[in-house]
Structures are given as structure tokens and as C-alpha cells.
Amino acid sequence: MDEQDQPPEWPPQPPPGEDEAFTLAQEQGGSSYHAEIDPAYAQGALEKLRGLIRGNGIDPDKVELKDFKGETLEFLCATKLELKTKISEKRQAGKVTGPQIVGSDAMMREAIAREKSKIMHNADVINRIRDVLLHRKDKGFNIHNELIKLPFLHKQFAHYEACNACKAKGAVPCVRCHGHGQEMCPRCHGNGFETCPQCNGNRQITGSQGKPHPCTYCHGQGKAQCRTCHQTRKIQCTVCRGRRTIPCKTCNGHAWNTHIAIVEIDAVGFFDYNRDALEERVVSVIEQLGPHLIDHVNARPVDMTGEGQAGKGQEEVYLPYLVHIPNGDALFTVEGEEVPAFIFGLQTLLIDMPPILEQIMEPGIKALEKAATGQGDAAGAVRQACAYKTLRLAVKAAMKLPPKKATLALLKNTEAGLSDESAEKLVHDAALALKNITSTPQRFGTALGVLLTAGFFILYFLVLRAQLPSTLPALPGGVPARLMADLLILATGGAMTLVLRSLFRKKALKRALGRLAG
Ligand SMILES: [Zn+2]
Ligand SMILES: [Zn+2]
Ligand SMILES: [Zn+2]
Ligand SMILES: [Zn+2]
């Protein structure tokens, strides 16, 4: 990783003379100010271009900077935070502790309103909101309509209410016995008597000599005292067990409930600056970089304690920044040919540069194209293309990733000089070329696998299988062991073919591309 990839220091150290610039920018409000630029800046851009070109067929020393006109652009911008209050209410059984407890519902409303106004007029709270923003990776810079959670502004209020459902008793009459504590005997259905269990109501039973005589259990009555309720016709209520009441479900028997209001104040952030005061191409890069803008500019939060940050009565907080962006127009020469570029930001982004890499890598690109069509020695042509660093990247990406991801990986590693369309085509060609290199050996591997498998099957089905004892026990689930063995053999055959196929593909890549295939 080179120096340019380091994230900028936060807060950025102001360059000398910055305070004057700040005063000026502040006085000018929405306009921009143009300051001198460090001459080393253009040199950084040149090194960047040399780095891109190195390894792509041209001596980096033949890349030169012919002309540079640059400046440090300074302007004020701000992130506006709109505070959104979300109140949700719920009731919980019992006296819940944790939330701030107030005396009544009305007092709870008051407390919420007080909390909101306290937040809006408290410099400390505004500083904490600011800290949350500045601790984000993007420092809240260049965000659009983004929700920013402010957990320290989440608060719960509550008041206790006597339970309505049980009239604050904690218990309600039992629904089964209606508060009587007893219910009808289920055996005799409240009759007190049951059919005699000895004679089944026949009043007599057959004796040992087959002679009927009166039932001794019911004394010939056919019915007897209920064995469950002993003629009381009732039993203890099975729900309340005779207690006549059951715990109130609403308050869980606590007689009180807690009415909780959850107040969540969060912010929605909007970044803004005066677009009209900036060049159109600068605005375009700012929009494209989005939340990554912070990595490319010096942005110093402007301390505006007290007035100005919180609008009166409005639920908004403003966090202004003073932004410095070095930028300029460079004219490079590559082997004498002029290459213009717009240089932007701390990492000297090369913007709007002609596709210079496509030009200097042309022989390699042609070779890759040829390998993709499958004419001639595909492996040789790919090796030829891989002499170029950027094409090597394309081939490696195509080997490991699906086309879309491979294109993105290539573009990520090639900041300029290669158009998106060309990157896509290079990855496409590389994938086809690789397929051409590997398809024959891969087919060979597959064929070999199939042959070996066939031999193996013949051996198994004609010879080995007959030797399996025919009385193999069935496996759990009733699957015959012999069937299991057959399936196992078939699966092994399939796997063997796949392994051979991939083995031959790897070998072909290794033979064609050498170290690169690793
Ligand atoms: Zn209750
Ligand atoms: Zn009951
Ligand atoms: Zn009886
Ligand atoms: Zn009974």
C-alpha cells in the first residue's frame, strides 16, 4: 500500500495560512476561494500515472509532466441534521423499573416535551451529536437522507397505573367456577350417584354355580354413591383449586401495570454546499465519490458553538465544514504523446483521462482477442497478453471470479486509462481464452474418468457384487444394504470423474500460464 492509500488525518491539520483562508471563505458564505497549491502535488499525480503504466510495456520514465495548472479550492459546506422524534408506547404488567417514572400520563407527556426542548437547546447535546457524526467512517460528509442513530437520545418514561382489568386486586373471579370454588362432579354429572360398578346397573350378579343373586355392592339398587364426590355432587374447581379467584392476566397478579413511552430521537443527515460556486466537473466528482469524498479532501469541522448550530425552535442541527480540495489540469506526455487529465483531491485521482492503457497495451489486447476466438495457439497468445501487468490482472480476475465481479476487480486496480467497456471486454476475452486452453484437457480428463469408472463398474457388478453375502442385514429405515453399496459405488465413480476433470484443467492452466495459474 503506498502513501496515497493512507486515510487522511482527522481532523486534518490546516496548512499554513489557513486561518486567513477560513475567514475569507466564511465572509464569502456560499462562494469558493482559490488558494495556491503545493508544487509537489503535480509530481504526485505524475508518479500515480507512472505507477499505472509501469509493467505495461512502456518505460515509466518516458512518462512526463509537461504542464500543470492547479489550485486548492476552498469552500464551506454543511451537514444538516434533521432530528426526528419517534414515540412508541406500550403497557407492561407489574411495576417495571428502568424507565424514568413520573406521576401520571399528563406528566409523562410534559416530560417528553421537556426532553425534546432540552435537546434542542443544549450545547453539550449538540456536541455529542457532532461526535456521533464525526466518528462515522464518512464523517457525515456527503451523505444524503441518511438515518443516523443517536442512542444517547433514546429515553424511556413511564408511569404506573392501577390495573383496570382486576380493579387493582391482582386477581379476578375464577372463570370456570364463577368464584364458587367448586364445580359439578364430572363422574356423576351432579347426580351424586353412579351406575354400580360391580353389576353395571343389573342389580344382580351371576354366582359361582351360574345362579344369579343380588349385587352385594349396591344391595340390588343398580346404582351406588359416586366414588368421586361421595354424594356431594361437587368437586373442588380444577382451575382455581378452590381458591375462587385466579391471577389477573393483564397485570400478572401485580395489581399494577406500567405505561411506557419510548422516545427515540434520531437524525436524518443531508449534506449541502453551494453547487453554483463550483466548477461543474468538481461537482460531478463530488457527487460520484459520495461518502468516499472524505478520503479525498481536507475537511475541517468549523466550530460554531452557541448560536447558529441549532435553529431556534427548528429541529435541525447544522455542522459546517471548511473543505480544501487540491485539483488541477495536468498535461502529461507518454512517449511524446500528450495525455491530458483533470487531477482531483488528496489522492490525485486521474479524472477524464483518455484510455491511454488501451493504446499502449494494444499488442497484448489483440493477442487476448485471438486466444478468445480459439484460433492458433491459445496458450501462447494468453502468455503473450500476460506480459502486460493490467492484462495479467484481467486474466487472474477471470480465472477466479464471475465476469461482473472480475470486471469490478480489474477496474478497482486500474484507476484510469481503461474504460469500463474495455475492462468488461478484456475480462470476457480472458474468460473465453482460458476456456479454450482448458477445454481439450478437461474433456480428456472427463473421458479418462468415464473410462476408469466404467472399468470399475464392470469389476464391481460382474465380480465383486456376486461375492457380497446375500443375507446382508437391512440398514436403518429398511434400506437394503446391497442397494446402499450399489449407490455408493456409483457416487464414487461420478466423483472420480469430476476430480480427474478438475485435475486436468489445473494441469492445463499450469502448463499454459506457469506461475500465473497458481
Ligand atoms: Zn390486573
Ligand atoms: Zn374456580
Ligand atoms: Zn350393583
Ligand atoms: Zn359425583
XYZ file of C-alpha atoms and ligand atoms in Angstrom, residues 174 176-179 181-182 237 239-242 244, ligand 2:
14
model
C -62.357 -17.839 38.538
C -64.634 -21.847 35.492
C -66.436 -21.857 38.824
C -67.574 -18.212 38.724
C -65.970 -17.687 42.088
C -64.519 -22.649 44.207
C -66.397 -25.802 43.205
C -62.722 -26.374 40.968
C -58.863 -24.272 37.643
C -58.638 -22.272 40.895
C -58.284 -25.345 43.136
C -60.929 -23.955 45.409
C -62.312 -18.914 43.959
Zn -62.630 -21.968 40.125
